[in-house]
PDB file of C-alpha atoms in Angstrom:
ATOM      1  CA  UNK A 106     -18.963   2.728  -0.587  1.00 75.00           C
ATOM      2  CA  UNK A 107     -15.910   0.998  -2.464  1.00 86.00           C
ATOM      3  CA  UNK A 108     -14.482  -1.594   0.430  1.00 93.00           C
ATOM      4  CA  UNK A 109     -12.121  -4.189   0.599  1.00 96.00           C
ATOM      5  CA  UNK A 110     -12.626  -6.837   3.939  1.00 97.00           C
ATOM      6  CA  UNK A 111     -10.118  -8.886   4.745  1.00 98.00           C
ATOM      7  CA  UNK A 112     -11.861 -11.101   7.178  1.00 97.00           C
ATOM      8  CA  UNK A 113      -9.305 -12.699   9.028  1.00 96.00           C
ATOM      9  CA  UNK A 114      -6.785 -10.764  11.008  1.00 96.00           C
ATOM     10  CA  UNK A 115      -4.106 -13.145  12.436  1.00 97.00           C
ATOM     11  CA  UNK A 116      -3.672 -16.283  10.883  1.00 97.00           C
ATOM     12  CA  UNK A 117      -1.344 -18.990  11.986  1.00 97.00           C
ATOM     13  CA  UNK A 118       0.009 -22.069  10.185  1.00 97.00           C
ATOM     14  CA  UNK A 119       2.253 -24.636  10.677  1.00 97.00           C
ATOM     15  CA  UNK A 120       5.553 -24.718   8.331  1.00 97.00           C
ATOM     16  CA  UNK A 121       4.566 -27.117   5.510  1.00 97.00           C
ATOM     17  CA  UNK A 122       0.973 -26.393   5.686  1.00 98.00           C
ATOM     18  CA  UNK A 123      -1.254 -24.932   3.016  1.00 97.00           C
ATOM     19  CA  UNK A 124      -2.350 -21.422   3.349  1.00 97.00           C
ATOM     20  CA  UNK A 125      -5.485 -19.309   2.124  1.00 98.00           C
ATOM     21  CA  UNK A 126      -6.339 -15.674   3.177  1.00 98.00           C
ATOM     22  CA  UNK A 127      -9.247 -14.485   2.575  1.00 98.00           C
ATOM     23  CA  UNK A 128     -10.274 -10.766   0.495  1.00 98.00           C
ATOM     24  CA  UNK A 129     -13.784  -9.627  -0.400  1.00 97.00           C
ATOM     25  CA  UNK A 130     -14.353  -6.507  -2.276  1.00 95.00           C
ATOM     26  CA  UNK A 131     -17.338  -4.002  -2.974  1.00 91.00           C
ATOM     27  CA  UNK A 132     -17.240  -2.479  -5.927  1.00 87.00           C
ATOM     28  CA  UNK A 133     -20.068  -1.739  -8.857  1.00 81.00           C
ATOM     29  CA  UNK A 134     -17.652  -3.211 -11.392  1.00 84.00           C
ATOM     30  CA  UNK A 135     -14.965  -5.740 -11.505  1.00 83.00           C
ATOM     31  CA  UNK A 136     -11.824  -4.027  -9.486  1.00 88.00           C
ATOM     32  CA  UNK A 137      -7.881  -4.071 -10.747  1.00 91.00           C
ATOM     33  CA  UNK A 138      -6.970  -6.638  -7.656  1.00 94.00           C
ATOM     34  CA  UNK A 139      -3.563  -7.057  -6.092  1.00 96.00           C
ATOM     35  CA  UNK A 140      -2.260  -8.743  -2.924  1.00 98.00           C
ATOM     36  CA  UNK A 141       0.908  -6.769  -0.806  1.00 97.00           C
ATOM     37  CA  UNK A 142       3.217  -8.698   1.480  1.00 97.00           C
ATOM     38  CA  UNK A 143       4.846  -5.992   4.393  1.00 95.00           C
ATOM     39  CA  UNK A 144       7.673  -7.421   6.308  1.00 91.00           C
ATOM     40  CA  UNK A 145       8.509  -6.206   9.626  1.00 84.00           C
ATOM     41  CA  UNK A 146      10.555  -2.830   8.962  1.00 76.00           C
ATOM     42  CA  UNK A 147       9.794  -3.084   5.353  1.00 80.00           C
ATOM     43  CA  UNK A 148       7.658  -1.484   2.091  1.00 86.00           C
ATOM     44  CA  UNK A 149       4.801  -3.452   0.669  1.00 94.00           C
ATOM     45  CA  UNK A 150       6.118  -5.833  -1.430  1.00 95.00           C
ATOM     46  CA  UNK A 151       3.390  -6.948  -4.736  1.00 95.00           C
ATOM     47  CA  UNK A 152       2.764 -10.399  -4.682  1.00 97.00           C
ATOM     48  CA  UNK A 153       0.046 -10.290  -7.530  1.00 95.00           C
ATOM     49  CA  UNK A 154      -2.240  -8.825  -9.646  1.00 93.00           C
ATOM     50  CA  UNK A 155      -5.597  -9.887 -11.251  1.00 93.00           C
ATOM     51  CA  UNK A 156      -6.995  -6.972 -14.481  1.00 89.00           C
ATOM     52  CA  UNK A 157      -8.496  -9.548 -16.399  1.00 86.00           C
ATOM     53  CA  UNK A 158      -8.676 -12.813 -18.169  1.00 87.00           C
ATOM     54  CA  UNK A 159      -7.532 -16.083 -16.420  1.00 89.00           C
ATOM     55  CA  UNK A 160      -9.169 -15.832 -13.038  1.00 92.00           C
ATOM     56  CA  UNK A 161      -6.306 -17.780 -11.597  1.00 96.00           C
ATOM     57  CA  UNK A 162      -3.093 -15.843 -11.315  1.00 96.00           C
ATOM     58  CA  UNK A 163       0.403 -16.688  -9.932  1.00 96.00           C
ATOM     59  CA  UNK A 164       2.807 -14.293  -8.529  1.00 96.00           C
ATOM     60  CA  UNK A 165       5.943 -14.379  -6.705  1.00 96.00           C
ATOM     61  CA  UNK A 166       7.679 -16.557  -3.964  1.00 95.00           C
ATOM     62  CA  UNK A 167       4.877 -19.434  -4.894  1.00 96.00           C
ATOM     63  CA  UNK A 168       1.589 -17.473  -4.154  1.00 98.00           C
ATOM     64  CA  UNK A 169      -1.706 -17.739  -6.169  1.00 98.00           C
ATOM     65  CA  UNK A 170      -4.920 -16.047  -6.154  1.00 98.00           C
ATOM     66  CA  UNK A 171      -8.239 -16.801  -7.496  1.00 97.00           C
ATOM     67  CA  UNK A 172     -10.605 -14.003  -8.551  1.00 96.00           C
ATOM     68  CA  UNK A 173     -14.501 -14.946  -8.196  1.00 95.00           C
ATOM     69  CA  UNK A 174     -16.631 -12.605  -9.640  1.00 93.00           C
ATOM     70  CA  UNK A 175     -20.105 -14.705  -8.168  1.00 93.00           C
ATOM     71  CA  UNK A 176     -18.607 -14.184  -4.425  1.00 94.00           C
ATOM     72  CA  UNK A 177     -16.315 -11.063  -4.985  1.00 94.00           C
ATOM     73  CA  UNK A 178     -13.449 -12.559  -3.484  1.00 96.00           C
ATOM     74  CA  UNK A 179      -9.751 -13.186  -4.592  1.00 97.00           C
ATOM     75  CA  UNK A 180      -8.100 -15.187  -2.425  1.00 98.00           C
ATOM     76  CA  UNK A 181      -4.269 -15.395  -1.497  1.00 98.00           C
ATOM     77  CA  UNK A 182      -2.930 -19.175  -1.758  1.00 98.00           C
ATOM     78  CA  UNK A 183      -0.121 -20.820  -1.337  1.00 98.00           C
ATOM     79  CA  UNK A 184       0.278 -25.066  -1.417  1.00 97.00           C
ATOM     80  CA  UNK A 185       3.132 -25.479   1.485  1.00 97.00           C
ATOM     81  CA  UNK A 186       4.698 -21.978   3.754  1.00 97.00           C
ATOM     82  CA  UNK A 187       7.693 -21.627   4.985  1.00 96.00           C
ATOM     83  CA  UNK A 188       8.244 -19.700   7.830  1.00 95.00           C
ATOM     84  CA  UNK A 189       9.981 -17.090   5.862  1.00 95.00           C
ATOM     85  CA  UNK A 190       6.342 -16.443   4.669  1.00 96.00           C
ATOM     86  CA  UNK A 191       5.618 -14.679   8.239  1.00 96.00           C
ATOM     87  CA  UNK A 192       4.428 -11.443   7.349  1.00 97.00           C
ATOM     88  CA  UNK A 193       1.385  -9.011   7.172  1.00 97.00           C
ATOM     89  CA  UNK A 194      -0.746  -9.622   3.895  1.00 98.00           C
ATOM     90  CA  UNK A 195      -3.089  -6.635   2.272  1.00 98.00           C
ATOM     91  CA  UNK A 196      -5.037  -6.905  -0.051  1.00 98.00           C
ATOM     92  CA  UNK A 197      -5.903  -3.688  -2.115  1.00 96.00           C
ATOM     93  CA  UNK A 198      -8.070  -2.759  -5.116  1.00 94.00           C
ATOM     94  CA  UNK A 199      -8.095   0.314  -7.817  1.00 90.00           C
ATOM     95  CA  UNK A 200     -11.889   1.166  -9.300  1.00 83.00           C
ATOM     96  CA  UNK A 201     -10.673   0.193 -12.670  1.00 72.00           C
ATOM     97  CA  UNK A 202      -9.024   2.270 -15.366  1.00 71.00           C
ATOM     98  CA  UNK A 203      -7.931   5.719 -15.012  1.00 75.00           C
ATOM     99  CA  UNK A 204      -7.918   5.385 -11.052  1.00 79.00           C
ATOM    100  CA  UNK A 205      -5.258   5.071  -9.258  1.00 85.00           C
ATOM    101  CA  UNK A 206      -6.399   5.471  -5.464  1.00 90.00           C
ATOM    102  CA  UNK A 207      -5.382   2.070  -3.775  1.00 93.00           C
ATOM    103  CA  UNK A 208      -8.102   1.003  -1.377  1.00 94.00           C
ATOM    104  CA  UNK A 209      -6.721  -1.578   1.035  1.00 97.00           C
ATOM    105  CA  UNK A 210      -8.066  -4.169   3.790  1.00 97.00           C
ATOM    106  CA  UNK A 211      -6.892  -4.154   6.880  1.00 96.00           C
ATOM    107  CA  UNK A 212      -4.613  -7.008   6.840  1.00 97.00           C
ATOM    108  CA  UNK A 213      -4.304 -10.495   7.773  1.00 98.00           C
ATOM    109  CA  UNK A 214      -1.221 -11.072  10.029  1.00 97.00           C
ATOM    110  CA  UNK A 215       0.826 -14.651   9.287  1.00 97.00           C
ATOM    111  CA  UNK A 216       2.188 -16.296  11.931  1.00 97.00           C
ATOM    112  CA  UNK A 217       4.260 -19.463  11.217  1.00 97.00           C
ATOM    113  CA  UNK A 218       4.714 -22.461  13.803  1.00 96.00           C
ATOM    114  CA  UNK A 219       7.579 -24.458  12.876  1.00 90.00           C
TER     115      UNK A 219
ATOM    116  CA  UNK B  32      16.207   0.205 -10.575  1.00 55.00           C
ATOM    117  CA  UNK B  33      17.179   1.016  -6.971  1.00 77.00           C
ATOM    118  CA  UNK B  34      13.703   1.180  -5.443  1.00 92.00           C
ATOM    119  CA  UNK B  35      11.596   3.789  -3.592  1.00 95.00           C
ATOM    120  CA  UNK B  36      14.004   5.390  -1.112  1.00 96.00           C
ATOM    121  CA  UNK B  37      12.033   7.610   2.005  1.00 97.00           C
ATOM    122  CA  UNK B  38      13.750   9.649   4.480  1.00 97.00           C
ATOM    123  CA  UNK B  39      14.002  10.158   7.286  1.00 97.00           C
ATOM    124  CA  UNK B  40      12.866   6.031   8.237  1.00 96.00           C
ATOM    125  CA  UNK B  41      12.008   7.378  11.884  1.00 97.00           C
ATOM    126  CA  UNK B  42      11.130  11.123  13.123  1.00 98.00           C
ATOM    127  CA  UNK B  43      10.111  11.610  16.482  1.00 98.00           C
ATOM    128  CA  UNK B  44       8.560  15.176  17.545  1.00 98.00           C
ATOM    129  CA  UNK B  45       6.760  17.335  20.012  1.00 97.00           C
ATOM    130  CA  UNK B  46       2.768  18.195  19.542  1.00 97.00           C
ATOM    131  CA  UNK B  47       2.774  21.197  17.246  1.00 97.00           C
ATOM    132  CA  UNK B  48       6.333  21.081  15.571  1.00 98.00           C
ATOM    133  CA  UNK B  49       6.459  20.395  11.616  1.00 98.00           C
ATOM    134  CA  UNK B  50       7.906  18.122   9.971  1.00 98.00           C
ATOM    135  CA  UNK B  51       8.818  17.249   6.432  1.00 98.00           C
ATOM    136  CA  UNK B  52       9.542  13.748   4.470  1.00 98.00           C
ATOM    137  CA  UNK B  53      11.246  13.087   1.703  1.00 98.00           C
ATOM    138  CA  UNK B  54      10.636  10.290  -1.018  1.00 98.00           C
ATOM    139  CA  UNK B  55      12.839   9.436  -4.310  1.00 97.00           C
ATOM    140  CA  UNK B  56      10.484   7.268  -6.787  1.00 96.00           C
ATOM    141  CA  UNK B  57      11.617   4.583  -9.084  1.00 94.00           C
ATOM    142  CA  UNK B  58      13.952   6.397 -11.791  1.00 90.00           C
ATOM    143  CA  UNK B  59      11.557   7.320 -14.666  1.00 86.00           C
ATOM    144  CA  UNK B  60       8.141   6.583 -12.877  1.00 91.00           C
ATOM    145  CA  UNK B  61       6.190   9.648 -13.554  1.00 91.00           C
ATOM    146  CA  UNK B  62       3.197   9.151 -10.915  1.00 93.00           C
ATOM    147  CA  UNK B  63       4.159   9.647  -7.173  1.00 96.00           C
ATOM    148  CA  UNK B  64       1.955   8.817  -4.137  1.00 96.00           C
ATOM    149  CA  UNK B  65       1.712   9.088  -0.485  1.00 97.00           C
ATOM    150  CA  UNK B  66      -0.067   6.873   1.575  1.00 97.00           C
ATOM    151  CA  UNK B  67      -0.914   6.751   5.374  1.00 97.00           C
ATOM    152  CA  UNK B  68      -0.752   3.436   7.789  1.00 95.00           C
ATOM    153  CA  UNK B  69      -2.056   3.525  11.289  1.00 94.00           C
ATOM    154  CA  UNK B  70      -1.472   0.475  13.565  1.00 90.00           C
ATOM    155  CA  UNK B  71      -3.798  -2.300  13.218  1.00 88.00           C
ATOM    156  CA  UNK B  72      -4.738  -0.369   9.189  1.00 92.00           C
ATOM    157  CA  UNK B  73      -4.235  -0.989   5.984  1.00 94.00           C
ATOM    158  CA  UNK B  74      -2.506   2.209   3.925  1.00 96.00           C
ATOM    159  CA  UNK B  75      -5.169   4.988   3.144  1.00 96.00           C
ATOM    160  CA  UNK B  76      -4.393   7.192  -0.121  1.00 95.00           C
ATOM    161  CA  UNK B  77      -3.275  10.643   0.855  1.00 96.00           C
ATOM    162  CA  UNK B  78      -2.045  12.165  -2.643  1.00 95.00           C
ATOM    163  CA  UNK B  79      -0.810  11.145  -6.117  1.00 93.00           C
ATOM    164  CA  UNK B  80       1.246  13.428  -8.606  1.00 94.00           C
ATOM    165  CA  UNK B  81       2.193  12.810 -12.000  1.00 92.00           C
ATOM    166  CA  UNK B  82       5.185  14.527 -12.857  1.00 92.00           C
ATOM    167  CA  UNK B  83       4.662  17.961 -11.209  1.00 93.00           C
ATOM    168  CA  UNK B  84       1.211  17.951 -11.103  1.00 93.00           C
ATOM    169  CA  UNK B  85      -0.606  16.948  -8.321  1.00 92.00           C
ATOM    170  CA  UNK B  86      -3.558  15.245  -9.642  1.00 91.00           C
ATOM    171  CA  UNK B  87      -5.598  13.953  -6.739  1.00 89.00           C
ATOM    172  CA  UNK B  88      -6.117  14.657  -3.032  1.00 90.00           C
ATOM    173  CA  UNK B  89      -7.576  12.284   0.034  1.00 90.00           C
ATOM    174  CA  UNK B  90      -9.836  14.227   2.570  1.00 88.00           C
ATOM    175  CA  UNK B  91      -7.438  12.806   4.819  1.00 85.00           C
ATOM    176  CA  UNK B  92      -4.920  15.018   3.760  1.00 87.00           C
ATOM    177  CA  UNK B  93      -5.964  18.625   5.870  1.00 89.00           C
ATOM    178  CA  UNK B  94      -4.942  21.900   5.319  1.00 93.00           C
ATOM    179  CA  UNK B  95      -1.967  21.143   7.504  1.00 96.00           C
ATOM    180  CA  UNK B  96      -0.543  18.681   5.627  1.00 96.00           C
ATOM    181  CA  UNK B  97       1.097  19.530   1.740  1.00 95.00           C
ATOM    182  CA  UNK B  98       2.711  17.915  -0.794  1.00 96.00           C
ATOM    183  CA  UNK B  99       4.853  18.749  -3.466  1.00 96.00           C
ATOM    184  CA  UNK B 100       6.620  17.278  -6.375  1.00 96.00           C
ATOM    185  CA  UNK B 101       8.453  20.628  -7.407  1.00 90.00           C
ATOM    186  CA  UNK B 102      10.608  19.118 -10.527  1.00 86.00           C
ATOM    187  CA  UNK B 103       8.889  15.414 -10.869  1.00 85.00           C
ATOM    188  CA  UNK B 104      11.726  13.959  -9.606  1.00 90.00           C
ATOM    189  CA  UNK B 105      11.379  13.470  -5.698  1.00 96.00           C
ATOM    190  CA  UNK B 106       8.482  14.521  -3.193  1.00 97.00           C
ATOM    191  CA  UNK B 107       8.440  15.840   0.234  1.00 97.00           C
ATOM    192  CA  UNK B 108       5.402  15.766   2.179  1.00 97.00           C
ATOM    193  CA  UNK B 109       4.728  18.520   5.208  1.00 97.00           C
ATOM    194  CA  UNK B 110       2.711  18.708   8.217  1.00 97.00           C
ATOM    195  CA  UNK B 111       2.772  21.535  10.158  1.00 97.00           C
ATOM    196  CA  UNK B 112       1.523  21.939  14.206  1.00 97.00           C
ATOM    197  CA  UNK B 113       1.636  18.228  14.153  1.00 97.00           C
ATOM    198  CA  UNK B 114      -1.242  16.301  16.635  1.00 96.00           C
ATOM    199  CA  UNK B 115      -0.938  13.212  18.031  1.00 96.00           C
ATOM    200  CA  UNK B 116      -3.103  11.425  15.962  1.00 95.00           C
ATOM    201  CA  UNK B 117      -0.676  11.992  13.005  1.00 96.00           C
ATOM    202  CA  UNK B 118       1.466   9.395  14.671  1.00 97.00           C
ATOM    203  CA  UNK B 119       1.645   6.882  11.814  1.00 96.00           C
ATOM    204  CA  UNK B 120       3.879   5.427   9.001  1.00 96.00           C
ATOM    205  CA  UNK B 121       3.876   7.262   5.744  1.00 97.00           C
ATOM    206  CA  UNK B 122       4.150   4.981   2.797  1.00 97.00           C
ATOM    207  CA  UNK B 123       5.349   6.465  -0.543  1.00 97.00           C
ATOM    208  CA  UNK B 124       4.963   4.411  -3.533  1.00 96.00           C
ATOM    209  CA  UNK B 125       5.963   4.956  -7.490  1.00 95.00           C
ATOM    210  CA  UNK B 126       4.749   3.840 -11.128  1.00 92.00           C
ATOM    211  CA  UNK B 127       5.621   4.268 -14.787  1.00 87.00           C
ATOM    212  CA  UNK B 128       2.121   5.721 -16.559  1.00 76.00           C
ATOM    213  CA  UNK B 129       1.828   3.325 -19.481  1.00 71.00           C
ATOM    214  CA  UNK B 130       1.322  -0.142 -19.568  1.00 66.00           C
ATOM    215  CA  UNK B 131       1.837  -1.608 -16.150  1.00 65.00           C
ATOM    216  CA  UNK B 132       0.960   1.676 -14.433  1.00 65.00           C
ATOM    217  CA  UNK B 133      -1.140   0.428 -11.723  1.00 81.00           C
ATOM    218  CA  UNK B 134       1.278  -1.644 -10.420  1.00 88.00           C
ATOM    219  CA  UNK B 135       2.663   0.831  -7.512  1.00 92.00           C
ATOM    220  CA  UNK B 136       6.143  -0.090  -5.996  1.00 93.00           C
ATOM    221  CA  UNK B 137       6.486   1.078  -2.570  1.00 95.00           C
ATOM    222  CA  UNK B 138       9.027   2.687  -0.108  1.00 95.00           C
ATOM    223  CA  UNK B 139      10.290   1.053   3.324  1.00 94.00           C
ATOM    224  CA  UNK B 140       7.959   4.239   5.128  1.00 96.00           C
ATOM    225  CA  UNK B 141       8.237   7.020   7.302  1.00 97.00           C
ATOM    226  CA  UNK B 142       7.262   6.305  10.920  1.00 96.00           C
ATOM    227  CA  UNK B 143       6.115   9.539  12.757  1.00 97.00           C
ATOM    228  CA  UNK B 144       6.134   9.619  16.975  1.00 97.00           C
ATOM    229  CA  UNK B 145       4.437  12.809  17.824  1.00 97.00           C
ATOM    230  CA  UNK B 146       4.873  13.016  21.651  1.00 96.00           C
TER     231      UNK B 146
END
């Protein structure tokens, strides 16, 4: 079955520090990728989005992701967080073209020390 | 481009009453969908539309829940007798059908109580 495993489900970091959460994904073929931010009280926000091409992609409020097609992962980064970066992170996947059923992970859950 | 708007943001009801949500997409995004988030979950597809049509449907969503996009504008979602376990927020989200269509923009949610 199509899955998407976010391994980790709280995280916490110290403001400053360098962040990775981690995604893994099942599919027979190469997904659409994308990583959501939710906010307490708030939508899902789109960080980023991987189709195709450079397997590095940047997205909004200094996040990155790598997509690695030999481990099925795509990875959230991020160099230095601030603690306006505590939030809940998904990470979600669509079967390819023509589909249009997000599948999600659970979550990983940021916590930020100051 | 004022966002996805839901209402109600709360709704708290007795076992077995129905209730009904409303969403307003993204002006001009023809594809509409509703998604469900339990604590401790990720969102789980319920039901997409594009314009009136609705295209596809979760086996999540029973025969007590419906969903309708009546002019392809907004959407309200229904479930009737509700049960406890449909305690839950319900996400709606929004895209345009060309080009960047599988990006989905989402709404700040519906949270349901069912007492």
């Amino acid at each position: 079955a199509q899955s998407v495993t976010q391994p980790d489900i709280h995280i916490t970091v110290s403001e400053g520090a360098s962040l990775e959460l981690r995604c893994n994904y099942s599919y027979g073929a190469t997904p659409y990728l994308f990583w959501y931010v939710q906010s307490p009280g708030q939508g899902l926000q789109l960080l980023l989005k991987y189709f195709s091409g450079d397997t590095l992609v940047q997205g909004i409020k200094g996040f990155e992701a790598e997509f690695k097609r030999s481990q099925s992962s795509f990875n959230l980064r991020k160099p230095s967080v601030h603690w306006s970066d505590a939030a809940e992170y998904f990470c979600a996947a669509l079967r390819g073209a023509g589909s249009y059923q997000l599948t999600f992970g659970k979550g990983t859950k940021l916590s930020v020390i100051p | 481009d004022t966002g996805v708007s839901q209402d109600p943001r709360h709704k708290i009801t007795k076992r077995g009453q129905n209730v009904t949500f409303r969403c307003d997409p993204i002006s001009e995004h023809n594809r509409l969908y509703w998604y469900r988030q339990t604590l401790g979950q990720g969102p789980e597809f319920l039901t997409y539309f594009q314009n009136e049509a609705q295209l596809e449907k979760s086996r999540l969503l029973s025969d007590r829940f419906s969903a309708e996009r009546p002019k392809g504008s907004f959407s309200t979602l229904e479930i009737q007798r509700t049960e406890q376990g449909d305690s839950a927020m319900y996400l709606c989200a929004s895209s345009v059908t060309s080009g960047r269509g599988y990006e989905q923009f989402f709404g700040p949610g519906t949270r349901l109580t069912v007492l």
